[in-house]
Every structure is written in structure tokens, then in C-alpha cells.
CSV table of C-alpha atoms in Angstrom, one decimal:
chain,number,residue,atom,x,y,z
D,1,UNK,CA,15.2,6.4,33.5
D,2,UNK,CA,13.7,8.8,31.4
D,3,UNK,CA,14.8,6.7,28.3
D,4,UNK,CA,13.2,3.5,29.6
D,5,UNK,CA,9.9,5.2,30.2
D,6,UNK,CA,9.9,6.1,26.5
D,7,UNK,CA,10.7,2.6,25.3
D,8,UNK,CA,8.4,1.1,27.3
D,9,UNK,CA,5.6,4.1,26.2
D,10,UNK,CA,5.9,3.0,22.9
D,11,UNK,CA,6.3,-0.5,23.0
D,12,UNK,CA,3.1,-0.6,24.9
D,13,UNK,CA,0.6,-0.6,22.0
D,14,UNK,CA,2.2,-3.4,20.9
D,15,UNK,CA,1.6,-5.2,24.0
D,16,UNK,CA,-1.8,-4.6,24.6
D,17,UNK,CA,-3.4,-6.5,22.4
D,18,UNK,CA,-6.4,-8.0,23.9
D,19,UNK,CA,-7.9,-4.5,25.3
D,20,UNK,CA,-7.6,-3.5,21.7
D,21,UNK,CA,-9.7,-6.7,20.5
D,22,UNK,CA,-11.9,-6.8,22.9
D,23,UNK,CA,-12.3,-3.1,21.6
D,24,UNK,CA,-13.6,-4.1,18.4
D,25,UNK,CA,-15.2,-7.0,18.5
D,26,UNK,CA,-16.0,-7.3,22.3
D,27,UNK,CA,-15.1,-10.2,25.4
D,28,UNK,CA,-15.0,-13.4,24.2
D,29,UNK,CA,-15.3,-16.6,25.4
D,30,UNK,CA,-12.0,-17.7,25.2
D,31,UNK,CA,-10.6,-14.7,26.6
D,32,UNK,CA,-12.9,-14.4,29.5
D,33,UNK,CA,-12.6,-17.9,30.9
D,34,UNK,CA,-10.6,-18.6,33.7
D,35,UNK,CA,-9.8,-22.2,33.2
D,36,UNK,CA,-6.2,-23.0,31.6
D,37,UNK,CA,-6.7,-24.0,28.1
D,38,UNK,CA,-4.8,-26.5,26.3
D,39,UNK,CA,-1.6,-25.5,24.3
D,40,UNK,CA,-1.2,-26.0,20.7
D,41,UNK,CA,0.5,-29.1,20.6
D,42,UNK,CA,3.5,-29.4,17.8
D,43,UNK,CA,2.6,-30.8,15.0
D,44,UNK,CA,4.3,-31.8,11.7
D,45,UNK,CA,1.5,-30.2,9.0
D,46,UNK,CA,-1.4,-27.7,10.4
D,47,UNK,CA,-4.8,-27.9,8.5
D,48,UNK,CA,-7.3,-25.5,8.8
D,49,UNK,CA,-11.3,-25.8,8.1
D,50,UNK,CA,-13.5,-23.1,8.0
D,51,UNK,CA,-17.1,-24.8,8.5
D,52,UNK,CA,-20.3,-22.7,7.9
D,53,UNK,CA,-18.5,-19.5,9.3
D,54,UNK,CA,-20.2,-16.6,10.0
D,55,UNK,CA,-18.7,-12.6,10.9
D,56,UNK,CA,-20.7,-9.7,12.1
D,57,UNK,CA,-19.3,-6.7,13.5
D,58,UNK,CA,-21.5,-5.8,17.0
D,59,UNK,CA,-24.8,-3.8,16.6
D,60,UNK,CA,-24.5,-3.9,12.7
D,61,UNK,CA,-26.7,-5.5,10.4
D,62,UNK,CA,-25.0,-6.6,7.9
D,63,UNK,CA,-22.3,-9.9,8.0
D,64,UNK,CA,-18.9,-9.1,7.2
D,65,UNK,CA,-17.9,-12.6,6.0
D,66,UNK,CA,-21.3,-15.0,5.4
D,67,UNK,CA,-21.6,-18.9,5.3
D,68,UNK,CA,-17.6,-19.4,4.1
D,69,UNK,CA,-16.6,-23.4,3.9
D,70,UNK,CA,-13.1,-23.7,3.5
D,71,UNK,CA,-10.4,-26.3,4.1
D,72,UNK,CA,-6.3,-25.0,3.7
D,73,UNK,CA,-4.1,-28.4,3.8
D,74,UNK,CA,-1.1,-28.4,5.3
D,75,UNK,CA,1.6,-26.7,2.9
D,76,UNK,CA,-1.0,-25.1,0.8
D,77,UNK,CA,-0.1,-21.9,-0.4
D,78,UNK,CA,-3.4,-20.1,-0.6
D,79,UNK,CA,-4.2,-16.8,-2.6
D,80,UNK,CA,-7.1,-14.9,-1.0
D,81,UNK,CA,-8.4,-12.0,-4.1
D,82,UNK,CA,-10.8,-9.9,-4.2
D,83,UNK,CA,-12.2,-6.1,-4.1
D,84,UNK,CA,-12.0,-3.7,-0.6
D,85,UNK,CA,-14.8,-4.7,1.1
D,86,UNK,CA,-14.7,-8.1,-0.2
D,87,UNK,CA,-14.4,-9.8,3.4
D,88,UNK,CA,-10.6,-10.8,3.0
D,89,UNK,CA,-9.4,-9.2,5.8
D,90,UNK,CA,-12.3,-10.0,8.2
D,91,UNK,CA,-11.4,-13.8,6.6
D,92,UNK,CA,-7.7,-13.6,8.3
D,93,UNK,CA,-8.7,-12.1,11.8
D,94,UNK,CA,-11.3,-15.2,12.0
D,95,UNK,CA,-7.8,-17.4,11.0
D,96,UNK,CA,-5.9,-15.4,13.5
D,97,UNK,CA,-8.6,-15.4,15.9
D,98,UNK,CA,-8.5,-11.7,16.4
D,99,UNK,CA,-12.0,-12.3,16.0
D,100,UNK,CA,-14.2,-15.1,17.4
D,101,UNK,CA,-16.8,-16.3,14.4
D,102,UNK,CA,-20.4,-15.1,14.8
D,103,UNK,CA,-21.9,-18.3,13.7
D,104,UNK,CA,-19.8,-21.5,12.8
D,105,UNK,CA,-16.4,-22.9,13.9
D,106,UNK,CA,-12.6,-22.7,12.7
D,107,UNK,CA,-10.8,-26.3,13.2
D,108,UNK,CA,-6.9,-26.6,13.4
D,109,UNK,CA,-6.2,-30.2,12.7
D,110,UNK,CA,-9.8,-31.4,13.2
D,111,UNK,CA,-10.1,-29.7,17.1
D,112,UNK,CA,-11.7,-26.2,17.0
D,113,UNK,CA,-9.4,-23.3,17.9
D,114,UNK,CA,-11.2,-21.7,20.4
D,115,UNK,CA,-10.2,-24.8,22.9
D,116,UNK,CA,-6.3,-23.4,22.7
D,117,UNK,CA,-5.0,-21.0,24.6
D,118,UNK,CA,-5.1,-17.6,23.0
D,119,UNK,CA,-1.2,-17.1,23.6
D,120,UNK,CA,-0.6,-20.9,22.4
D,121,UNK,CA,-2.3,-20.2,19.2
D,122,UNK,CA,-0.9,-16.6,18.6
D,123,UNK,CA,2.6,-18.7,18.5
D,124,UNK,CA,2.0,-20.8,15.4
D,125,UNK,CA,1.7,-17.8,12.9
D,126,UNK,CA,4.0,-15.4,11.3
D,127,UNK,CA,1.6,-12.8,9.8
D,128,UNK,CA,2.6,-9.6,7.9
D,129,UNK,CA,0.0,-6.9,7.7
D,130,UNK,CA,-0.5,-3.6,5.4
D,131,UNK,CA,-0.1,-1.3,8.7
D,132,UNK,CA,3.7,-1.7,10.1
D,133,UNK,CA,4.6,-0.1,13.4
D,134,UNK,CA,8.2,0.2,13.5
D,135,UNK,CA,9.7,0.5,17.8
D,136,UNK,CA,12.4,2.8,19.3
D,137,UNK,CA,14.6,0.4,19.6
D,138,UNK,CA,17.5,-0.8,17.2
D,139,UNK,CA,16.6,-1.8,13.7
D,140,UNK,CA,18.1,-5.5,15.1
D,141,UNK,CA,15.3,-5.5,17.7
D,142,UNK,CA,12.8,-4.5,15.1
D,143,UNK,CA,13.3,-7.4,13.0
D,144,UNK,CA,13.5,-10.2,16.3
D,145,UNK,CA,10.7,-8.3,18.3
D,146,UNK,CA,13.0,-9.8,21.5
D,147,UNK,CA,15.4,-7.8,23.8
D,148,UNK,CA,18.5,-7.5,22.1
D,149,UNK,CA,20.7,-10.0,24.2
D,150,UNK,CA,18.3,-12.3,23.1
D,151,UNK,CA,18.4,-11.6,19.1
D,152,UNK,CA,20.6,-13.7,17.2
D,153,UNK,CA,22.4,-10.7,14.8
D,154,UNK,CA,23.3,-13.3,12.2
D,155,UNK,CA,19.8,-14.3,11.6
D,156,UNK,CA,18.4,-10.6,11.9
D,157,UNK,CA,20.9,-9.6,9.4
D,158,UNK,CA,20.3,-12.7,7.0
D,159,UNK,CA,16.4,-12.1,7.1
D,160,UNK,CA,16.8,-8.0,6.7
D,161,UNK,CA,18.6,-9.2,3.4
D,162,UNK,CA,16.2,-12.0,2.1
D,163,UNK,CA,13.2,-9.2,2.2
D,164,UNK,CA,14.8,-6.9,-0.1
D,165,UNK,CA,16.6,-4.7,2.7
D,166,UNK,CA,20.4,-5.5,2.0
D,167,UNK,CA,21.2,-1.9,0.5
D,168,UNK,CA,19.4,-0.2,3.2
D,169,UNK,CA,21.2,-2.4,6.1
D,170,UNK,CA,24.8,-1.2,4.3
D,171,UNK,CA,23.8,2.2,4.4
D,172,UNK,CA,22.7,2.5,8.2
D,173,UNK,CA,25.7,4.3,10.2
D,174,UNK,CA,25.2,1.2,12.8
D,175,UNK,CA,24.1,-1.3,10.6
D,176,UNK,CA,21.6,-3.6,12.8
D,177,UNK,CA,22.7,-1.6,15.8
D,178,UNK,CA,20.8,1.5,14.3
D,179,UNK,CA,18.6,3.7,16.3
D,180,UNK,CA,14.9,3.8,14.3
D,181,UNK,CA,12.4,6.9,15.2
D,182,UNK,CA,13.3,10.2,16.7
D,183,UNK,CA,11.2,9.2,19.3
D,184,UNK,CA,14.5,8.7,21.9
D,185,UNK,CA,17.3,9.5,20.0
D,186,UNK,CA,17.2,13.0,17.5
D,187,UNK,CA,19.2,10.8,15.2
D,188,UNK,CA,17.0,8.0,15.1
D,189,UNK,CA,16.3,6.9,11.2
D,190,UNK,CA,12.9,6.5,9.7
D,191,UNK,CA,11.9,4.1,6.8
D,192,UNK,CA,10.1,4.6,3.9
D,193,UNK,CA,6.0,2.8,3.4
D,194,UNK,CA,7.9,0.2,1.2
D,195,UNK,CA,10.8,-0.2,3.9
D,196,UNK,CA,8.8,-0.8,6.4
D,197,UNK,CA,6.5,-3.4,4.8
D,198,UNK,CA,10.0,-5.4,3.9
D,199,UNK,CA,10.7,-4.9,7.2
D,200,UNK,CA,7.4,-6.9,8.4
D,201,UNK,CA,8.7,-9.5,6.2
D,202,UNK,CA,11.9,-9.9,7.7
D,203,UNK,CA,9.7,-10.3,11.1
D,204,UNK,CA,8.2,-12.7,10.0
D,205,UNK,CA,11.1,-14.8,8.4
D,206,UNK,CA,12.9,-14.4,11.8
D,207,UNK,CA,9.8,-15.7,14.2
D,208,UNK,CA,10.0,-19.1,11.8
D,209,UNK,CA,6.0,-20.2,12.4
D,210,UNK,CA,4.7,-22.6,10.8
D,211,UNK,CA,1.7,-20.8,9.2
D,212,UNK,CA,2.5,-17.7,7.4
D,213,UNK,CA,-0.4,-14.9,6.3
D,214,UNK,CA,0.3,-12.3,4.2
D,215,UNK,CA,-2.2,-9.6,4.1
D,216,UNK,CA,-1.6,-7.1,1.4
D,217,UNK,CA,1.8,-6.4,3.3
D,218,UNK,CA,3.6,-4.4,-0.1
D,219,UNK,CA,1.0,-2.3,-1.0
D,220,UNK,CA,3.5,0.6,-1.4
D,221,UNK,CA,5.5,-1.5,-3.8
D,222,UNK,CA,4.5,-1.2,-7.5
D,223,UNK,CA,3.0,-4.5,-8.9
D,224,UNK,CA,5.6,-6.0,-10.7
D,225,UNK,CA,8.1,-5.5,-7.3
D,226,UNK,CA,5.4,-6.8,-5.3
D,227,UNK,CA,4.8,-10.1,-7.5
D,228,UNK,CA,9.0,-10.3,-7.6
D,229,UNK,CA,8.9,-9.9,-3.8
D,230,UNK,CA,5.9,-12.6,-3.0
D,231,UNK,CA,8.1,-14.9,-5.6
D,232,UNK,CA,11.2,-14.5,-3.8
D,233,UNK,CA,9.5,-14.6,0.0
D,234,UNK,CA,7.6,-17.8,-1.0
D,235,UNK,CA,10.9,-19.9,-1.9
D,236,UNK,CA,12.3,-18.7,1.9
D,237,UNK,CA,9.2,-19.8,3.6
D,238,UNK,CA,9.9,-23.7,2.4
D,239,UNK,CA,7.0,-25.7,3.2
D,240,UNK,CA,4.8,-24.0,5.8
D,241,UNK,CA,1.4,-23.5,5.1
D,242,UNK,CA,0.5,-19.6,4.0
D,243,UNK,CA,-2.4,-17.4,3.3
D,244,UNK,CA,-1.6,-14.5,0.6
D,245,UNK,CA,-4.1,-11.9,0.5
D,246,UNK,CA,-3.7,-9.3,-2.3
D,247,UNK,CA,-5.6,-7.1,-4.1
D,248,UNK,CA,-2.9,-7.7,-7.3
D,249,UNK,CA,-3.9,-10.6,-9.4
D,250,UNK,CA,0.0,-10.8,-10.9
D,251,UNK,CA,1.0,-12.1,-7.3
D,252,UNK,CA,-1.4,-15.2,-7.3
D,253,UNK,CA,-0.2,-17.4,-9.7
D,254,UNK,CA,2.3,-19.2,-8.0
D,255,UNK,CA,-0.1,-20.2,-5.2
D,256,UNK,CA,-1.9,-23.4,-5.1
D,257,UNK,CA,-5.1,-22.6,-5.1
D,258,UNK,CA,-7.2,-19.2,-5.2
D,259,UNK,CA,-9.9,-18.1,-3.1
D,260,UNK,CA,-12.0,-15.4,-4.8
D,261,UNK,CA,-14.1,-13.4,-2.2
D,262,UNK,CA,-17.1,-10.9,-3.0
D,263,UNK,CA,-19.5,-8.7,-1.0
D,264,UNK,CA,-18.1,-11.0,2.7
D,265,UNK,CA,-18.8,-14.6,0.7
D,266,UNK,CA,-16.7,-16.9,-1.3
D,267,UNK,CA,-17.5,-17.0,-4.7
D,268,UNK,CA,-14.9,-18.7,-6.6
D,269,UNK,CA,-12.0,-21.1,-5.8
D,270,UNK,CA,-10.0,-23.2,-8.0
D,271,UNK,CA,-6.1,-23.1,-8.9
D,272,UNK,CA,-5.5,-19.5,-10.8
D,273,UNK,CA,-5.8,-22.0,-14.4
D,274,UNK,CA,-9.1,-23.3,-13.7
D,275,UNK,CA,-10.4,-20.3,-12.5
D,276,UNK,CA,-8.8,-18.4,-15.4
D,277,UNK,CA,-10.9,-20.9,-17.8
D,278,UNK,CA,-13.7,-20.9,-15.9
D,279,UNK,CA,-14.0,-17.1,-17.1
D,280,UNK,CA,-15.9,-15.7,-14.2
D,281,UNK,CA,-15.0,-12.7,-12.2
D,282,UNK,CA,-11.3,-13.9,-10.9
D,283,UNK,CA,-10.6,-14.0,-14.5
D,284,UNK,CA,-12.5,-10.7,-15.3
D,285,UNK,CA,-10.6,-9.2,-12.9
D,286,UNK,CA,-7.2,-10.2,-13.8
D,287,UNK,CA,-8.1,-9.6,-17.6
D,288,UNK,CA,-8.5,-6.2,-16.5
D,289,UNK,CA,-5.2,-5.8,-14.9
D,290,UNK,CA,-3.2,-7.5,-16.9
D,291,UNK,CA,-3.5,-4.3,-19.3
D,292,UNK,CA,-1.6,-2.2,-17.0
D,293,UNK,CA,1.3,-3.9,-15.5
D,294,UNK,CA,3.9,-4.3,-17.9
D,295,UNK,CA,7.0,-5.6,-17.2
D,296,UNK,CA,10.3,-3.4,-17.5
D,297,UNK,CA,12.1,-6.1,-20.1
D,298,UNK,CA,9.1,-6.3,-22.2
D,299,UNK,CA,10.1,-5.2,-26.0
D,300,UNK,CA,8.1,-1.9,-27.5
D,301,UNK,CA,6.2,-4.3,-29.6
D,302,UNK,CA,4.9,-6.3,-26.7
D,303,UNK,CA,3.9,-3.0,-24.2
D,304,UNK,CA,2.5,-1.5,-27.4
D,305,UNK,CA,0.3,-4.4,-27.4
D,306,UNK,CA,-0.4,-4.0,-24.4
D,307,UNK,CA,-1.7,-0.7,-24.8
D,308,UNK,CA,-3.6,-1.1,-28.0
D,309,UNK,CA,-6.0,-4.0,-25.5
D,310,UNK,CA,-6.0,-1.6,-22.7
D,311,UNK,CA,-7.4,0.7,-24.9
D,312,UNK,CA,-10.2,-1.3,-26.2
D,313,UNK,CA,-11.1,-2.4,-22.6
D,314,UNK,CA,-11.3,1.8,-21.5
D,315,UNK,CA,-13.7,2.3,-24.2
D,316,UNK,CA,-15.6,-0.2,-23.3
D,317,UNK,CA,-15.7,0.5,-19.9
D,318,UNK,CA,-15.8,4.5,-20.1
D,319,UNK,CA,-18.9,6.9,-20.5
D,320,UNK,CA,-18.2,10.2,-22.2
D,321,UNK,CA,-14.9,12.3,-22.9
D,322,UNK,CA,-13.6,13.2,-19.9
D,323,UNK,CA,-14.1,9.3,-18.3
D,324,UNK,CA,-12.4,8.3,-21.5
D,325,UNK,CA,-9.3,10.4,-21.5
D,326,UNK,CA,-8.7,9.5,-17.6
D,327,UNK,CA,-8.3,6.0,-18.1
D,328,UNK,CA,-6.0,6.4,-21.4
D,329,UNK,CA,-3.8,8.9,-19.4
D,330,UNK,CA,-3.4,6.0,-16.6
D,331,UNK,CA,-2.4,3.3,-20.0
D,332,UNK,CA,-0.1,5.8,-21.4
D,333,UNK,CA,1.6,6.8,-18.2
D,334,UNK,CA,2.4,3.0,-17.4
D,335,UNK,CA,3.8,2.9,-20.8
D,336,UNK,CA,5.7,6.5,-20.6
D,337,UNK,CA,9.3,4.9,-21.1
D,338,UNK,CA,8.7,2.8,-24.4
D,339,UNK,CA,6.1,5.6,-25.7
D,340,UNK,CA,8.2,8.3,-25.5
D,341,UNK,CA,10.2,6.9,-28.1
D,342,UNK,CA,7.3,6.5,-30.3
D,343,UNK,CA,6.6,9.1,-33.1
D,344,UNK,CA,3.0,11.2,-32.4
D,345,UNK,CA,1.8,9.4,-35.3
D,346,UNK,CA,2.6,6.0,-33.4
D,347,UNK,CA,1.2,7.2,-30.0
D,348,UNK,CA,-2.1,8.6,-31.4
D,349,UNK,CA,-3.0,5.8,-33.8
D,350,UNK,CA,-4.6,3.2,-31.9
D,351,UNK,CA,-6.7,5.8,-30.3
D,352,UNK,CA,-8.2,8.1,-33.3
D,353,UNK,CA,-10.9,5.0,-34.1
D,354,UNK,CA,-11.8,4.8,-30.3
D,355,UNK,CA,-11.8,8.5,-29.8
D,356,UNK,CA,-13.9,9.3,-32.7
D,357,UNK,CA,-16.5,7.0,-31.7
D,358,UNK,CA,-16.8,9.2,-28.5
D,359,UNK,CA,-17.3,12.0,-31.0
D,360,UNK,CA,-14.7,13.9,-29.9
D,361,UNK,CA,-12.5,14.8,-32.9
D,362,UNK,CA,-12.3,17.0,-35.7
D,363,UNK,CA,-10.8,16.0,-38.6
D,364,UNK,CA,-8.1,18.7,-39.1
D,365,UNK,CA,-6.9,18.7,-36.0
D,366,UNK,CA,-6.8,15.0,-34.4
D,367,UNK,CA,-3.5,14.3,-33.5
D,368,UNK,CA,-2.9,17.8,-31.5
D,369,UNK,CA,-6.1,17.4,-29.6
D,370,UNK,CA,-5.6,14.0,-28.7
D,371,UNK,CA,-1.8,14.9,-27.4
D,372,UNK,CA,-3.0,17.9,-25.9
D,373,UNK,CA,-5.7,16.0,-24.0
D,374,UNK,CA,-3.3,13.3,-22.9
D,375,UNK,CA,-0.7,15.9,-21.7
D,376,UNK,CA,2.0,13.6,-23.0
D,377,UNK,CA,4.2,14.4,-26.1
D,378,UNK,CA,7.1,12.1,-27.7
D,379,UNK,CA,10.5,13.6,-28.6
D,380,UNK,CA,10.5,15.7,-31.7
D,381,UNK,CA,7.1,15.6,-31.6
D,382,UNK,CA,5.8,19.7,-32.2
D,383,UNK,CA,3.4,21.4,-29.7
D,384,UNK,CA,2.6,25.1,-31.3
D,385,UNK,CA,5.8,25.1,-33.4
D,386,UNK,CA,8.1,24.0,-30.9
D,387,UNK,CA,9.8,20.4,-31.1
D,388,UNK,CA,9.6,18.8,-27.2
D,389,UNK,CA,12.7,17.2,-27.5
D,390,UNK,CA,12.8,16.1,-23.6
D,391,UNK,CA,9.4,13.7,-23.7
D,392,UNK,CA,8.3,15.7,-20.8
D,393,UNK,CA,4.8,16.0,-20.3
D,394,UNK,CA,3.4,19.4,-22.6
D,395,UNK,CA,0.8,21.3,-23.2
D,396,UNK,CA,-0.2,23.8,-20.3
D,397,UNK,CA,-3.1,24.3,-19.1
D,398,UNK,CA,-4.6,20.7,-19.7
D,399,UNK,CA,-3.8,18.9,-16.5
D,400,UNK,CA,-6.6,21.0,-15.0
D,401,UNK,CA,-8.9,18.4,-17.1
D,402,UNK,CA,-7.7,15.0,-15.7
């Protein structure tokens, strides 16, 4: 008994999810009517159509999302970039109707969404969010979100593998039959920020709606595993519709067409090659981070590159010494592996001409200031005498700077 009450304690946040919208953003309409509404009838393709759609939160002032006309055709894989704060997420809770629009309507196949029944229209998406609750119940159930004499293990186990959690399904002592929390059992496994956000993607694989969002879901992977990870997850999905939001630029490209968002409106939208040519601020911005994700195959001449154009973009971009050094440490760091096998004479180079124009050097003693302002030191390179043959980090003191 006592065990049930704790299941069904923390499966109930889950459950409760219109007192927790209605929280936010108030009763609605839709959810206050007592009429049946219709279901979502089964189509072949869904299309959606954002028409002059407005957001505002209540009692504030400003809109969270302003005047946004937007069609997705069915199939489309759709990026959605842009800044925090840039009205991307308010963008997929108007989708999902977790919200209902301010001003404006949302159409699904030409009829406007708040005719369906809430439940009805909860049914036809698959999303994946940044925040992942994992459930004490078995990792099996996690993945199916059903009772687990009504999860189909070969599919759980399948999925768990397609998101990138085959090595971490071996190593559970009861594979899918795996206790997760401490919540009812003492030895009840956790998962890591990444594990959990593969895990969200295995959901969604295994509940096989048509319409798939992704909103920033592996924001605790690195870039280049996140990018790998959209790749792969976008070849499972076959042709469904989906909605990628991500803050990354590197894991647009594949998607048929970006929508660039700024300050709650849309600004830009294109495929990532017109945009890119167009030269406004979706290709600004991925300009910008293309300097610092650098793939782990890339040769020493290619990275170093990479470096030498990350550097002229930080002195443009930085005000003063301190400013400078900060965003050259964040470079250099990306670049440790292939640097540290880089004489000091090869590491400090590209930066002497910047740095001296931030008047900053000496001229007897510019390569030991710069490395001892960086914190960062090649093998055989020599700090006061002594040869740092490990490439560790040297110099004390000077972390206290950055």
C-alpha cells in the first residue's frame, strides 16, 4: 500500500496538467466549455498556420510572441533559432496549445485548433522538452509512459537504443526492468542531465505522433553531440512533420526551413542557405559560432584556423584587457587538445598583433604574459625555468583574473 501511495504521489504532477496551465496562463475557453468537442480526425499530412498570432502573459505589458504568420507543411522539418527571450518557446506552447493565443488563431489543416478536444489534440504530438522528469517506476515504464503490462519491451528497448542509450541500458543490473529514483526503492538508479534528455527522446520515438517538437531537449550535450544526435533522431522520425528549437546554429542545417525569432517576433525565415546569404542576423549569429565548435576529426591546421578567425571576431567584439583575455581563454580551451601540442611560439602568435593593439604587452616579455594570462601552457613549454611537460593548465595565481 505504502508503495502505491508513493507511485501514485509522484506520478501525479505528471497528471495534472491542466491546473498547472490554467496556472499560468489562466481558464480558457476550450477548457472551460462543457460541450464535447470534436476529435482530431486521422489524417495522412498535418499543416499548421499561425495567422496574425498574438501572446501576452496576464497582467503584463509587454507581448511574449507579436503578430507571427507562419505556415509548417506537412513533413516540414522546421528549425526555430534564436536568443533566450527570443519568443521560441512561448512559439511551441501556442503549437501545443499549452497556451491559447492572445490575439489571432492557430489552424491544423485549415480548422482552428481550439475546436478539438484538448485531449484529442494532446495525442498528435511527440514533444521533447529541456526540463525531463524521470518517474519511480522501471526505466521500461519511463520510456512507454503506460503501465508496464501494457509496454511493448521490444520497442522500449529498440528506442532506448536509437537515442543514444544502448551502453547505459547494458549496464543497468535489470536492464529495462530497472528501478529509477530512490524515491521507493534505496537502490533505485539516477541519470545523468544528458541521460535524461536521451531519455525524452526515446519517449518520444515510442509514442510514434505524427508531429514531433523538439525544444532545446540536449542542452547538456556539447554541440557537436547534440547536432550528431538531431542528425541521427531526424532519420528515425521518417516523414512526420517536426519543429526543432535550438539555441545551436550547427543543428539547423538539415532542416527545411529556418525560422529566426527576435525580441517575441519573427524576423527571418528562409532555408539555412538563403538566410546564410541573405547575411542578416541568422547568419551573424551562426558566423559567430561557428568559431567555437570544432569538430574532434578536424586536422591541427583546420582548428588552428579556426582559432586564428575566432580571434579576430573577440577583438572585435571585446572592450579592454580583461573582456579580451576571457573570450580568448573560451577559443583556446575549445582548442586545448590540438593546442597543447603546439610550441608557445605557435600558441601565442596569432595573438601578439591583436593583443598589442589592446596595449597590453611589453616587448620583452610577450609571450610569458600572454601564457600566463591565458593560464594555458604547451608541453616543453617553460613557466619560471620549469618545462610543463604535462600541458596542464600553469601559472598560479592567474585564474583569480578570468
Amino acid at each position: 500500500m505504502m508503495q502505491k501511495s508513493r507511485e501514485i504521489d509522484d506520478f501525479r504532477t505528471f497528471m495534472d496538467v491542466e491546473s498547472i496551465v490554467k496556472e499560468i496562463v489562466g481558464s480558457s475557453p476550450t477548457m472551460t466549455k462543457t460541450t464535447p468537442l470534436a476529435k482530431v480526425p486521422s489524417y495522412d499530412s498535418y499543416e499548421f498556420e499561425f495567422k496574425n498570432v498574438s501572446f501576452k502573459y496576464p497582467r503584463a505589458d509587454k507581448y511574449a510572441l507579436k503578430d507571427l504568420n507562419l505556415k509548417i507543411k506537412a513533413g516540414e522539418r522546421l528549425a526555430v533559432v534564436g536568443l533566450n527571450g527570443a519568443g521560441k518557446s512561448t512559439f511551441i506552447k501556442l503549437m501545443l496549445r499549452l497556451y491559447e493565443p492572445t490575439e489571432g488563431q492557430i489552424l491544423l489543416n485549415g480548422v482552428d485548433i481550439s475546436t478539438y478536444d484538448i485531449d484529442s489534440y494532446y495525442g498528435i504530438f511527440s514533444p521533447v522538452f529541456q526540463d525531463v522528469n524521470l518517474f519511480a517506476f522501471t526505466f521500461a515504464e519511463n520510456i512507454s509512459m503506460r503501465a508496464l503490462e501494457n509496454t511493448d519491451f521490444s520497442l522500449a528497448q529498440k528506442f532506448t537504443k536509437d537515442a543514444g542509450l544502448g551502453e547505459k541500458l547494458e549496464s543497468l543490473p535489470n536492464g529495462l526492468n530497472t528501478q529509477l529514483l530512490k524515491i521507493i526503492y534505496d537502490d533505485g538508479i539516477d541519470m545523468s542531465g544528458g541521460e535524461k534528455q536521451k531519455l525524452a527522446l526515446a519517449r518520444a520515438l515510442y509514442k510514434n505522433s505524427p508531429v514531433v517538437i523538439l525544444d532545446e531537449p540536449t542542452s547538456a550535450l556539447d554541440a557537436i553531440a547534440e547536432s550528431k544526435l538531431y542528425e541521427e533522431f531526424d532519420k528515425l522520425i521518417g516523414g512526420k512533420t517536426a519543429v526543432y528549437i535550438s539555441h545551436r546554429l550547427s543543428s539547423t542545417q538539415f532542416c527545411n526551413n529556418v525560422a529566426m525569432f527576435m525580441e517575441g517576433k519573427m524576423i527571418e525565415y528562409g532555408t539555412h542557405d538563403s538566410l546564410m546569404a541573405a547575411n542578416g542576423e541568422y547568419a551573424k549569429m551562426f558566423n559567430i559560432q561557428s568559431q567555437y565548435y570544432i569538430e574532434e576529426d578536424s586536422d591541427s591546421e583546420q582548428i588552428f584556423e579556426i582559432l586564428r578567425q575566432g580571434l579576430q571576431t573577440i577583438h572585435r567584439r571585446s572592450h579592454g584587457l580583461l573582456e579580451f583575455m576571457k573570450n580568448y581563454r573560451k577559443v583556446a580551451l575549445v582548442a586545448q587538445p590540438v593546442l597543447a601540442e603546439m610550441s608557445a611560439a605557435q600558441l601565442i602568435e596569432p595573438l601578439l598583433p591583436l593583443a598589442a593593439q589592446h596595449l597590453i604587452l611589453g616587448a620583452g616579455d610577450s609571450h610569458g604574459l600572454v601564457q600566463r594570462r591565458l593560464h594555458l601552457t604547451p608541453p616543453g613549454a617553460v613557466q619560471g625555468g620549469v618545462a610543463a611537460d604535462d600541458g596542464k593548465p600553469c601559472g598560479e595565481g592567474v585564474e583569480n583574473n578570468f
